[in-house]
């Protein structure tokens, strides 16, 4: 039982991180039907900038409690990621809005390569350890261990998701975003500045991505220039699982994927007598995805869109 | 390219001669000609791959992001049958099959994998298909990485070593052969072998393009519902595209394994699939010369940059400031972005695609727009 609970908690933590990143993918997809391949790299840059800032502050001998240091680092990283998201859209996607659909996919891959290489030039090829500034004490709940960090990740992720829901459902900006995703042409006629809305979508998504990046780095105690790739892939899978373009779907897909992965890799070895071990963990994301899409091609919460003739 | 050449046999002859003597030109003019020839050999392999993917993406319009999986299947099949790794377990008749049998086998096995992937995903469209094929590619790679226990099949991350080169008509391609006073080394022999396969797939692609099947693919790409209504069995025709693309991938994988003498899961990462897709899109989807051009640019540019960037850095700064490997990929990424921004239809697009994106004159474009609007109005 306690193993089950433990895996569930781990899955929930990883899942809420996936969900935050998946939101960035799904918002962009909802508005411009584009897979923003560079989103994973924005997550990575967020993590790297935060680590650098914290190390800088520690190097200057600043005396601050760990969580405050982390917050300062995060507040430095968010604007960097926001600017990157904004700039990427302006440079690589906006000129190609009327181009064939594969063209922006290729520029997205190009941007992704460029960001990875720039990160390597700045931060080197090796893993960057996350500075040990956070309390490490462990709470025991029902036989399962959970750290303050893990609690903080789940709570913060939930808060951010709640904030995003409020923004999209209740504010004027949110209404304009929904209008743009339904029909950009008509939204334009109604006085929505579509370019502005698309920029805002990238900026919000990138900010969420930066937070998620710091969570990943803190949770696994390290960051790496290539980390954005796999985590981006998983998050995109989560977005598709939930039904891409659907905000609630991204949250559901992310959390489900985290839990499935964690439970699956935890029990797979036992179930198969050690034949299939936890090194098959990465397969889960894809197997689940294929199964879901075969039976429900539009994802769990996606609407069944009639094919456009 | 092929159209001008059809009209001008002299041009074709010059081009063919150039291609035939290229290895010796490289060897004669460059100090490190052999390493260049090796790069050219790999570029030819990429041409094979890109033309195979072109059938799936360019002709049938099915976005496949896991294409490298079929390359991997072909490569591992060759490696398992032609190396000491499984020699004790394999029955004698299956070990070291004759060259042609091996190639047909690689094509069939990879084709079966293509159908296996295709059949559950046929209902999906566009980006969903892309992400499922991507997942499939990763699954194949993860299995190759981990199938070293409980029974050692793929030898895990270490990969399979000591793969024998192909033997054709008693000649071992792994050893130098003297012919007409020239010494053909392994890289020369493979240059001509892969070139022959390139010629074959170019021929097949050209014949397919204007065949009944080829036109069915175009119809599906443009509008699946309409194609269905016209009596095309969309399911079978799409499966055929997957299977044919996969078989070409399998054959090039087998050639790759025999050329390299070594395979490991590292050669089949997602980035490779992405690179092959870049070749197709950068060059010009659906257009054979375009795809070939794309494959050459994407595979040779990083090699060229390797020889340019470091000396340049030395000349300017006098020392190694940044890792040339990073800079090389950085320039490559930037080039990809810039080419797409300038020519979103690809460097050498097919006529149809160019016409879609750049109508000949403003007048025609306006007329078309008007008639479209008229049609819509009448429709209402």
XYZ file of C-alpha atoms in Angstrom:
689
model
C 0.000 0.000 0.000
C 2.696 2.478 0.966
C 4.578 1.767 -2.251
C 1.421 2.484 -4.176
C 0.899 5.743 -2.303
C 4.534 6.694 -2.795
C 4.369 6.131 -6.544
C 1.093 8.033 -6.648
C 2.693 11.041 -4.952
C 5.733 10.926 -7.233
C 3.444 10.649 -10.208
C 1.364 13.579 -9.064
C 4.464 15.762 -8.667
C 5.871 14.883 -12.098
C 2.386 15.037 -13.586
C 1.724 18.571 -12.411
C 5.018 19.645 -13.985
C 4.053 17.952 -17.255
C 0.697 19.692 -17.061
C 2.273 23.148 -16.719
C 4.448 22.549 -19.778
C 1.593 20.941 -21.693
C -0.430 24.137 -21.165
C 2.174 26.048 -23.173
C 1.902 23.583 -26.061
C -1.854 23.414 -26.024
C -2.427 27.184 -25.868
C -0.196 27.775 -28.871
C -1.747 24.877 -30.740
C -5.254 26.048 -29.955
C -4.570 29.462 -31.403
C -2.397 28.757 -34.402
C -2.428 24.944 -34.974
C 1.329 24.825 -34.577
C 3.498 22.422 -32.586
C 5.888 24.795 -30.876
C 8.872 22.472 -30.865
C 11.001 25.097 -29.140
C 8.859 25.118 -25.992
C 10.982 22.424 -24.319
C 14.035 24.634 -24.771
C 12.263 27.539 -23.074
C 11.673 25.233 -20.112
C 15.387 24.375 -20.104
C 16.483 28.031 -20.306
C 14.183 28.850 -17.374
C 15.889 26.197 -15.258
C 19.391 27.249 -16.297
C 18.869 30.959 -15.639
C 17.445 30.244 -12.204
C 20.380 28.037 -11.226
C 22.849 30.650 -12.457
C 21.120 33.430 -10.512
C 21.050 31.419 -7.294
C 24.721 30.508 -7.654
C 25.555 34.159 -8.330
C 23.704 35.305 -5.221
C 25.335 32.564 -3.129
C 28.713 33.569 -4.546
C 28.156 37.173 -3.450
C 27.557 35.893 0.043
C 23.927 36.913 0.213
C 22.270 35.557 3.342
C 18.725 34.575 2.514
C 16.600 31.562 3.314
C 16.546 28.967 0.545
C 12.983 29.434 -0.681
C 13.501 33.207 -0.976
C 16.672 32.664 -3.012
C 14.732 30.311 -5.245
C 11.988 32.876 -5.678
C 14.504 35.567 -6.656
C 16.071 33.214 -9.208
C 12.651 32.344 -10.570
C 11.695 36.015 -10.887
C 14.826 36.525 -12.991
C 14.151 33.500 -15.168
C 10.496 34.217 -15.967
C 11.141 37.475 -17.892
C 13.978 35.829 -19.827
C 11.728 32.980 -20.916
C 8.869 35.369 -21.665
C 11.098 37.443 -23.891
C 12.398 34.330 -25.641
C 8.881 33.072 -26.297
C 7.873 36.462 -27.670
C 10.975 36.752 -29.853
C 10.684 33.202 -31.222
C 7.138 33.839 -32.358
C 8.049 37.144 -34.009
C 11.126 35.813 -35.795
C 10.315 32.238 -36.673
C 6.542 31.824 -36.787
C 4.863 35.122 -37.641
C 6.382 35.471 -41.139
C 5.205 31.946 -41.957
C 1.563 32.199 -40.963
C 0.361 31.834 -44.536
C 3.057 29.319 -45.545
C 2.522 25.555 -45.910
C 2.006 23.930 -42.552
C 5.309 22.095 -42.446
C 7.381 25.270 -42.887
C 6.888 26.620 -39.331
C 7.525 23.105 -38.017
C 10.984 23.218 -39.600
C 11.767 26.700 -38.262
C 10.588 25.494 -34.844
C 13.096 22.644 -35.016
C 15.751 25.132 -36.149
C 15.008 27.416 -33.186
C 15.162 24.423 -30.895
C 18.628 23.450 -32.192
C 19.860 27.039 -31.905
C 18.658 27.411 -28.301
C 20.226 24.097 -27.298
C 23.568 25.041 -28.789
C 23.505 28.527 -27.273
C 22.744 26.982 -23.890
C 25.693 24.646 -24.349
C 27.972 27.529 -25.252
C 26.904 29.417 -22.127
C 26.507 26.633 -19.591
C 28.717 23.861 -20.965
C 28.066 20.240 -21.772
C 27.836 18.878 -18.261
C 24.974 18.503 -15.859
C 24.489 21.565 -13.684
C 23.656 20.559 -10.118
C 20.800 22.394 -8.464
C 22.233 24.295 -5.455
C 21.238 22.584 -2.210
C 19.407 25.462 -0.608
C 16.045 23.859 0.033
C 15.053 22.077 3.254
C 15.289 18.338 2.813
C 13.162 17.128 5.696
C 10.642 14.480 4.799
C 7.032 14.201 5.939
C 5.549 10.754 6.290
C 1.919 10.430 5.260
C 0.355 6.982 5.456
C 3.710 5.282 4.986
C 4.741 7.406 2.004
C 7.368 10.141 2.069
C 6.822 13.627 0.694
C 9.157 16.616 0.879
C 8.286 20.283 1.287
C 9.509 20.810 -2.254
C 7.095 18.250 -3.644
C 4.201 19.814 -1.740
C 5.255 23.231 -3.009
C 5.411 21.968 -6.603
C 1.894 20.545 -6.482
C 0.406 23.600 -4.766
C 2.143 26.104 -7.013
C 1.179 24.175 -10.124
C -2.453 24.086 -9.025
C -2.414 27.810 -8.251
C -0.944 28.637 -11.649
C -3.471 26.454 -13.428
C -6.286 28.102 -11.477
C -4.908 31.505 -12.416
C -4.771 30.534 -16.069
C -8.361 29.282 -16.001
C -9.450 32.571 -14.472
C -7.496 34.512 -17.078
C -8.982 32.605 -19.972
C -12.559 32.377 -18.761
C -13.090 35.676 -16.955
C -10.849 38.411 -18.356
C -11.074 40.407 -21.544
C -7.719 39.069 -22.700
C -8.967 35.525 -22.187
C -12.096 36.178 -24.187
C -9.978 37.562 -27.021
C -7.782 34.464 -26.852
C -10.779 32.170 -27.082
C -12.163 34.177 -29.972
C -8.849 34.017 -31.821
C -8.603 30.267 -31.378
C -12.136 29.800 -32.711
C -11.721 31.958 -35.765
C -8.881 34.467 -36.183
C -10.524 36.208 -39.153
C -13.770 36.929 -37.380
C -11.937 37.853 -34.185
C -10.070 40.453 -36.221
C -13.370 41.864 -37.477
C -14.595 42.143 -33.917
C -11.663 44.393 -33.095
C -9.314 41.841 -31.575
C -5.656 42.579 -32.242
C -4.771 39.044 -33.288
C -0.988 39.598 -33.426
C -1.063 40.958 -29.908
C -3.098 37.983 -28.683
C -0.734 35.481 -30.270
C 2.238 37.231 -28.663
C 0.474 37.162 -25.293
C -0.190 33.436 -25.700
C 3.481 32.758 -26.261
C 4.471 34.992 -23.348
C 2.079 33.343 -20.887
C 3.000 29.855 -22.055
C 6.705 30.629 -21.724
C 6.273 32.001 -18.213
C 4.529 28.771 -17.171
C 7.304 26.852 -18.921
C 10.015 28.697 -16.975
C 8.322 27.857 -13.669
C 8.020 24.235 -14.755
C 11.686 24.187 -15.724
C 12.723 25.294 -12.252
C 10.448 22.640 -10.769
C 12.091 19.941 -12.892
C 15.579 21.103 -11.930
C 14.708 21.284 -8.229
C 12.912 17.940 -8.266
C 15.729 16.035 -9.992
C 18.521 18.192 -8.465
C 20.061 18.929 -11.857
C 19.643 20.616 -15.217
C 21.198 20.027 -18.610
C 21.217 21.749 -21.992
C 19.426 18.768 -23.564
C 16.819 18.350 -20.826
C 14.189 20.328 -22.732
C 13.851 17.754 -25.434
C 12.508 14.738 -23.547
C 10.429 16.747 -21.105
C 8.963 18.719 -23.992
C 8.125 15.519 -25.799
C 6.376 14.066 -22.749
C 4.468 17.275 -22.153
C 3.366 17.398 -25.753
C 2.239 13.798 -25.455
C 0.260 14.848 -22.397
C -1.359 17.662 -24.331
C -2.369 15.303 -27.134
C -3.576 12.745 -24.607
C -5.936 15.279 -23.082
C -7.025 16.634 -26.449
C -4.765 19.262 -27.919
C -6.035 22.817 -27.875
C -8.062 22.096 -24.751
C -6.783 23.752 -21.545
C -8.497 21.345 -19.141
C -7.340 18.474 -21.301
C -3.699 19.502 -20.933
C -4.006 19.505 -17.142
C -5.776 16.141 -17.081
C -3.371 14.652 -19.639
C -0.282 15.859 -17.772
C -1.347 14.546 -14.383
C -2.594 11.248 -15.855
C 0.646 10.748 -17.760
C 2.754 11.446 -14.663
C 0.780 8.960 -12.583
C 0.689 6.260 -15.264
C 4.419 6.590 -15.825
C 5.249 6.449 -12.165
C 2.915 3.555 -11.313
C 3.853 1.708 -14.478
C 7.596 1.865 -14.004
C 7.134 1.036 -10.320
C 5.165 -2.137 -10.895
C 6.345 -3.313 -14.307
C 9.424 -5.057 -12.942
C 7.407 -6.908 -10.266
C 4.632 -7.918 -12.624
C 6.970 -9.385 -15.223
C 9.353 -11.005 -12.759
C 12.132 -8.542 -13.506
C 12.076 -9.104 -17.262
C 10.849 -5.610 -18.056
C 12.374 -3.156 -15.628
C 11.943 0.546 -14.971
C 14.202 1.356 -17.925
C 11.091 0.924 -20.034
C 9.618 3.958 -18.244
C 9.782 6.216 -21.278
C 7.781 3.747 -23.322
C 4.664 4.285 -21.212
C 4.061 7.779 -22.433
C 3.979 6.589 -26.020
C 2.102 3.323 -25.538
C -0.647 5.108 -23.607
C -0.767 7.787 -26.260
C -1.127 5.314 -29.115
C -3.852 3.369 -27.304
C -5.827 6.510 -26.491
C -5.552 7.882 -30.002
C -6.611 4.609 -31.592
C -9.823 4.540 -29.587
C -10.382 8.265 -29.210
C -8.526 10.066 -31.983
C -9.275 13.534 -30.631
C -7.842 12.892 -27.159
C -9.657 12.440 -23.847
C -11.323 15.847 -23.641
C -10.973 16.979 -27.238
C -14.077 17.782 -29.186
C -14.788 15.672 -32.189
C -14.065 18.123 -34.929
C -15.807 17.389 -38.185
C -13.353 17.084 -41.009
C -13.139 20.188 -43.110
C -13.913 19.400 -46.693
C 16.618 18.659 -63.252
C 15.381 15.483 -64.869
C 13.166 17.390 -67.247
C 15.954 19.505 -68.714
C 18.059 16.388 -68.902
C 15.474 14.416 -70.774
C 15.605 17.110 -73.406
C 19.373 17.305 -73.420
C 21.208 13.960 -73.492
C 24.565 15.725 -73.466
C 23.849 17.318 -70.091
C 22.752 13.959 -68.750
C 25.959 12.348 -69.997
C 28.095 15.056 -68.371
C 26.226 14.705 -65.112
C 26.535 10.910 -65.166
C 30.275 11.099 -65.869
C 30.736 13.564 -63.043
C 28.924 11.273 -60.627
C 30.951 8.258 -61.780
C 34.360 9.908 -61.368
C 33.540 11.890 -58.209
C 35.353 9.514 -55.792
C 38.569 9.808 -57.794
C 38.218 13.578 -58.123
C 37.870 13.844 -54.355
C 40.813 11.525 -53.851
C 42.952 13.450 -56.338
C 42.214 17.012 -55.281
C 41.915 16.842 -51.521
C 44.403 15.734 -48.983
C 41.677 14.202 -46.851
C 39.755 12.966 -49.894
C 38.860 9.708 -48.199
C 37.087 11.366 -45.308
C 35.223 13.502 -47.834
C 34.262 10.412 -49.784
C 32.976 8.892 -46.561
C 30.828 11.978 -46.034
C 29.571 11.639 -49.611
C 28.720 7.977 -49.001
C 26.636 8.981 -46.011
C 25.030 11.762 -48.041
C 23.980 9.100 -50.566
C 22.473 7.021 -47.767
C 20.553 10.106 -46.660
C 19.346 10.618 -50.225
C 17.936 7.082 -50.122
C 16.241 7.811 -46.799
C 14.903 11.188 -47.866
C 13.461 9.775 -51.089
C 11.791 7.014 -49.080
C 10.279 9.505 -46.666
C 9.289 11.662 -49.621
C 6.886 8.921 -50.700
C 5.127 9.064 -47.322
C 5.270 12.821 -46.672
C 5.670 14.369 -50.108
C 3.397 12.144 -52.172
C 0.803 10.873 -49.712
C 0.968 13.837 -47.324
C 1.259 11.683 -44.193
C 3.519 13.436 -41.692
C 5.841 10.741 -40.337
C 8.176 11.768 -37.500
C 9.417 8.257 -36.698
C 10.793 7.307 -40.060
C 14.212 6.438 -38.677
C 12.633 3.403 -36.960
C 12.464 1.593 -40.310
C 16.099 2.465 -40.979
C 16.831 0.949 -37.572
C 14.838 -2.199 -38.356
C 16.773 -2.730 -41.594
C 20.109 -2.016 -39.927
C 19.520 -4.374 -36.995
C 18.187 -7.099 -39.267
C 21.369 -6.947 -41.337
C 23.528 -6.763 -38.231
C 21.907 -9.794 -36.591
C 22.164 -11.970 -39.683
C 25.678 -10.926 -40.691
C 27.680 -10.704 -37.487
C 29.084 -13.221 -35.006
C 26.629 -11.909 -32.386
C 23.858 -14.456 -33.039
C 25.934 -16.868 -35.123
C 25.555 -19.756 -32.682
C 21.797 -19.479 -32.388
C 20.892 -18.825 -35.993
C 20.326 -21.788 -38.304
C 23.027 -21.978 -40.946
C 20.733 -21.164 -43.860
C 19.711 -17.873 -42.258
C 23.197 -16.643 -41.468
C 24.917 -14.477 -44.116
C 22.173 -14.670 -46.749
C 23.114 -13.735 -50.332
C 23.108 -10.001 -51.049
C 19.887 -9.754 -53.013
C 18.004 -12.045 -50.630
C 19.204 -9.874 -47.747
C 18.013 -6.666 -49.370
C 14.612 -8.132 -50.237
C 14.329 -9.447 -46.691
C 15.169 -6.010 -45.232
C 12.578 -4.408 -47.510
C 9.879 -6.923 -46.542
C 10.505 -6.859 -42.779
C 10.624 -3.042 -42.688
C 7.518 -2.935 -44.890
C 5.675 -5.181 -42.425
C 6.650 -2.790 -39.631
C 5.346 0.036 -41.792
C 1.963 -1.666 -42.090
C 1.978 -2.453 -38.357
C 2.455 1.235 -37.614
C 0.119 2.342 -40.346
C -2.940 0.246 -39.635
C -3.875 1.613 -36.204
C -3.005 5.197 -37.136
C -4.854 5.540 -40.422
C -7.780 7.284 -38.800
C -5.517 9.979 -37.390
C -4.711 13.120 -39.255
C -1.942 15.678 -39.385
C -0.293 16.400 -36.089
C -1.817 13.441 -34.295
C -0.293 11.127 -36.855
C 3.017 12.954 -36.454
C 3.112 12.438 -32.714
C 2.087 8.767 -32.906
C 4.761 7.979 -35.483
C 7.220 9.848 -33.280
C 6.197 7.670 -30.333
C 6.564 4.546 -32.456
C 10.098 5.551 -33.397
C 11.006 6.060 -29.753
C 9.466 2.704 -28.761
C 11.599 0.878 -31.330
C 14.716 2.647 -30.092
C 13.978 1.960 -26.428
C 13.452 -1.722 -27.201
C 16.763 -1.861 -29.049
C 18.406 -0.245 -26.078
C 16.955 -2.755 -23.623
C 16.569 -6.060 -25.432
C 19.838 -7.367 -24.042
C 18.007 -9.107 -21.242
C 16.489 -11.509 -20.354
C 17.681 -12.844 -23.709
C 20.473 -10.940 -25.379
C 19.138 -10.030 -28.803
C 20.306 -6.508 -29.580
C 23.244 -6.299 -27.159
C 21.699 -3.173 -25.594
C 23.402 0.210 -25.673
C 26.766 -1.308 -26.718
C 25.272 -2.236 -30.067
C 26.450 -4.952 -32.431
C 30.036 -5.070 -33.678
C 31.958 -6.906 -36.388
C 29.251 -6.760 -39.014
C 30.486 -8.191 -42.298
C 30.381 -6.096 -45.455
C 28.224 -7.273 -48.322
C 29.485 -9.896 -50.765
C 28.377 -9.575 -54.360
C 29.324 -12.240 -56.922
C 32.094 -13.507 -54.707
C 33.635 -10.074 -54.133
C 33.927 -9.009 -50.525
C 33.150 -5.284 -50.355
C 35.087 -4.996 -47.112
C 38.380 -5.605 -48.932
C 40.086 -3.524 -51.639
C 39.528 -4.771 -55.176
C 41.921 -4.098 -58.066
C 40.148 -3.251 -61.293
C 41.352 -1.442 -64.423
C 44.487 -0.494 -62.608
C 42.543 1.333 -59.892
C 42.271 0.251 -56.289
C 38.666 0.253 -55.155
C 38.598 0.486 -51.395
C 35.557 -0.098 -49.210
C 34.423 3.521 -49.433
C 34.733 3.474 -53.226
C 32.866 0.200 -53.547
C 30.093 1.410 -51.292
C 29.896 4.704 -53.150
C 28.960 2.851 -56.323
C 26.713 0.377 -54.515
C 24.674 3.058 -52.746
C 24.660 5.124 -55.922
C 23.084 2.181 -57.737
C 20.368 1.992 -55.092
C 19.814 5.749 -55.374
C 19.349 5.362 -59.123
C 16.876 2.552 -58.458
C 14.778 4.537 -55.995
C 14.860 7.633 -58.222
C 13.561 5.480 -61.054
C 10.851 3.930 -58.871
C 9.839 7.348 -57.479
C 9.599 8.842 -60.966
C 7.495 5.953 -62.223
C 5.295 6.091 -59.133
C 4.693 9.814 -59.434
C 2.597 9.558 -62.564
C 1.170 6.109 -61.950
C -2.358 5.320 -60.856
C -1.092 4.879 -57.276
C 0.915 8.087 -57.382
C -2.102 10.070 -58.489
C -4.205 8.402 -55.814
C -1.659 9.560 -53.224
C -1.807 13.131 -54.481
C -5.606 12.997 -54.377
C -5.531 11.812 -50.759
C -2.991 14.469 -49.853
C -5.135 17.223 -51.292
C -8.522 16.027 -50.039
C -9.119 12.654 -48.504
C -12.913 12.781 -48.579
C -13.026 13.720 -52.228
C -10.497 10.999 -53.028
C -12.671 8.479 -51.252
C -15.700 9.646 -53.174
C -13.778 9.152 -56.420
C -13.492 5.473 -55.618
C -9.989 5.378 -54.189
C -9.604 2.827 -51.428
C -7.927 5.342 -49.129
C -7.096 2.768 -46.453
C -5.139 0.459 -48.729
C -3.483 3.239 -50.666
C -2.292 4.936 -47.471
C -1.019 1.634 -46.099
C 0.840 1.122 -49.356
C 2.537 4.502 -48.936
C 3.623 3.581 -45.410
C 4.852 0.152 -46.531
C 6.785 1.459 -49.542
C 8.415 4.275 -47.591
C 9.315 1.817 -44.845
C 10.844 -0.712 -47.266
C 13.146 1.906 -48.716
C 14.091 2.878 -45.175
C 14.798 -0.774 -44.368
C 17.043 -1.248 -47.396
C 19.040 1.887 -46.620
C 19.339 0.697 -43.011
C 20.798 -2.616 -44.157
C 23.297 -0.776 -46.386
C 24.165 1.496 -43.483
C 24.870 -1.421 -41.134
C 27.047 -3.213 -43.683
C 28.956 -0.024 -44.515
C 29.498 1.084 -40.939
C 30.245 -2.409 -39.617
C 28.626 -1.436 -36.338
C 25.129 -0.487 -35.167
C 23.887 0.913 -31.862
C 20.633 2.546 -30.778
C 22.404 5.913 -30.731
C 22.255 6.105 -34.522
C 18.468 6.010 -34.503
C 17.432 8.845 -32.217
C 14.485 11.112 -32.947
C 16.829 13.859 -34.125
C 17.716 11.655 -37.111
C 14.052 11.378 -38.109
C 13.784 15.120 -37.798
C 16.864 15.619 -39.961
C 15.482 13.409 -42.720
C 12.208 15.325 -42.596
C 14.184 18.575 -42.822
C 15.868 17.278 -45.964
C 12.506 16.614 -47.581
C 10.931 19.926 -46.578
C 13.984 22.140 -47.126
C 14.589 20.671 -50.555
C 10.994 20.778 -51.707
C 8.407 18.196 -50.755
C 7.268 15.870 -53.506
C 9.928 16.945 -55.985
C 12.654 14.357 -56.563
C 15.560 16.699 -57.493
C 14.515 19.011 -54.660
C 14.603 16.219 -52.105
C 18.015 15.094 -53.360
C 19.300 18.661 -53.067
C 17.881 18.901 -49.534
C 19.553 15.646 -48.517
C 22.913 16.793 -49.865
C 22.695 20.193 -48.172
C 21.580 18.929 -44.787
C 24.105 16.088 -44.644
C 27.110 17.871 -46.156
C 26.750 21.330 -44.552
C 27.743 20.170 -41.054
C 30.822 18.473 -42.595
C 31.751 21.613 -44.536
C 31.323 23.717 -41.411
C 33.627 21.360 -39.565
C 36.420 22.290 -41.982
C 35.596 25.989 -42.098
C 34.670 27.051 -38.592
C 37.727 25.987 -36.662
C 40.360 27.525 -38.956
C 38.236 30.681 -39.128
C 38.069 30.853 -35.369
C 41.821 30.358 -35.135
C 42.440 33.092 -37.705
C 40.198 35.646 -35.997
C 40.800 35.032 -32.327
C 44.058 33.138 -32.491
C 42.780 30.447 -30.156
C 39.861 28.106 -29.651
C 37.209 30.336 -28.100
C 34.161 28.131 -28.416
C 33.593 24.471 -29.048
C 33.482 24.082 -32.862
C 30.920 21.297 -32.525
C 28.470 23.720 -30.850
C 29.117 26.464 -33.340
C 28.632 24.067 -36.230
C 25.195 23.012 -35.035
C 24.328 26.605 -34.193
C 25.062 27.755 -37.731
C 23.157 24.763 -39.043
C 20.068 25.626 -36.971
C 20.212 29.250 -38.089
C 20.542 28.174 -41.726
C 17.435 26.014 -41.377
C 15.430 28.942 -40.012
C 16.644 31.381 -42.647
C 16.043 29.057 -45.613
C 12.493 28.391 -44.451
C 11.787 32.089 -43.890
C 13.029 32.988 -47.356
C 11.600 30.014 -49.235
C 8.824 28.323 -47.263
C 8.028 26.066 -50.229
C 11.554 24.619 -50.183
C 14.604 25.309 -52.320
C 13.436 23.374 -55.355
C 9.695 22.854 -55.104
C 7.529 20.877 -57.477
C 5.680 22.920 -60.096
C 2.340 22.303 -58.433
C 3.521 23.571 -55.091
C 5.232 26.628 -56.491
C 2.084 27.508 -58.386
C 0.037 27.195 -55.210
C 2.268 29.594 -53.301
C 3.285 31.999 -56.011
C 0.520 32.496 -58.578
C 2.065 33.665 -61.835
C 0.642 37.174 -61.886
C -1.407 39.307 -59.572
C -4.235 39.270 -62.116
C -4.562 35.501 -62.099
C -4.487 35.467 -58.324
C -7.247 38.079 -58.182
C -9.305 36.258 -60.787
C -8.982 33.052 -58.845
C -10.024 34.794 -55.673
C -13.043 36.333 -57.413
C -14.158 33.085 -58.933
C -13.777 31.405 -55.573
C -15.918 34.043 -53.951
C -18.472 33.725 -56.704
C -18.564 30.005 -56.211
C -19.083 30.459 -52.496
C -21.815 32.987 -53.041
C -23.613 30.703 -55.477
C -23.185 27.898 -53.044
C -25.023 29.833 -50.353
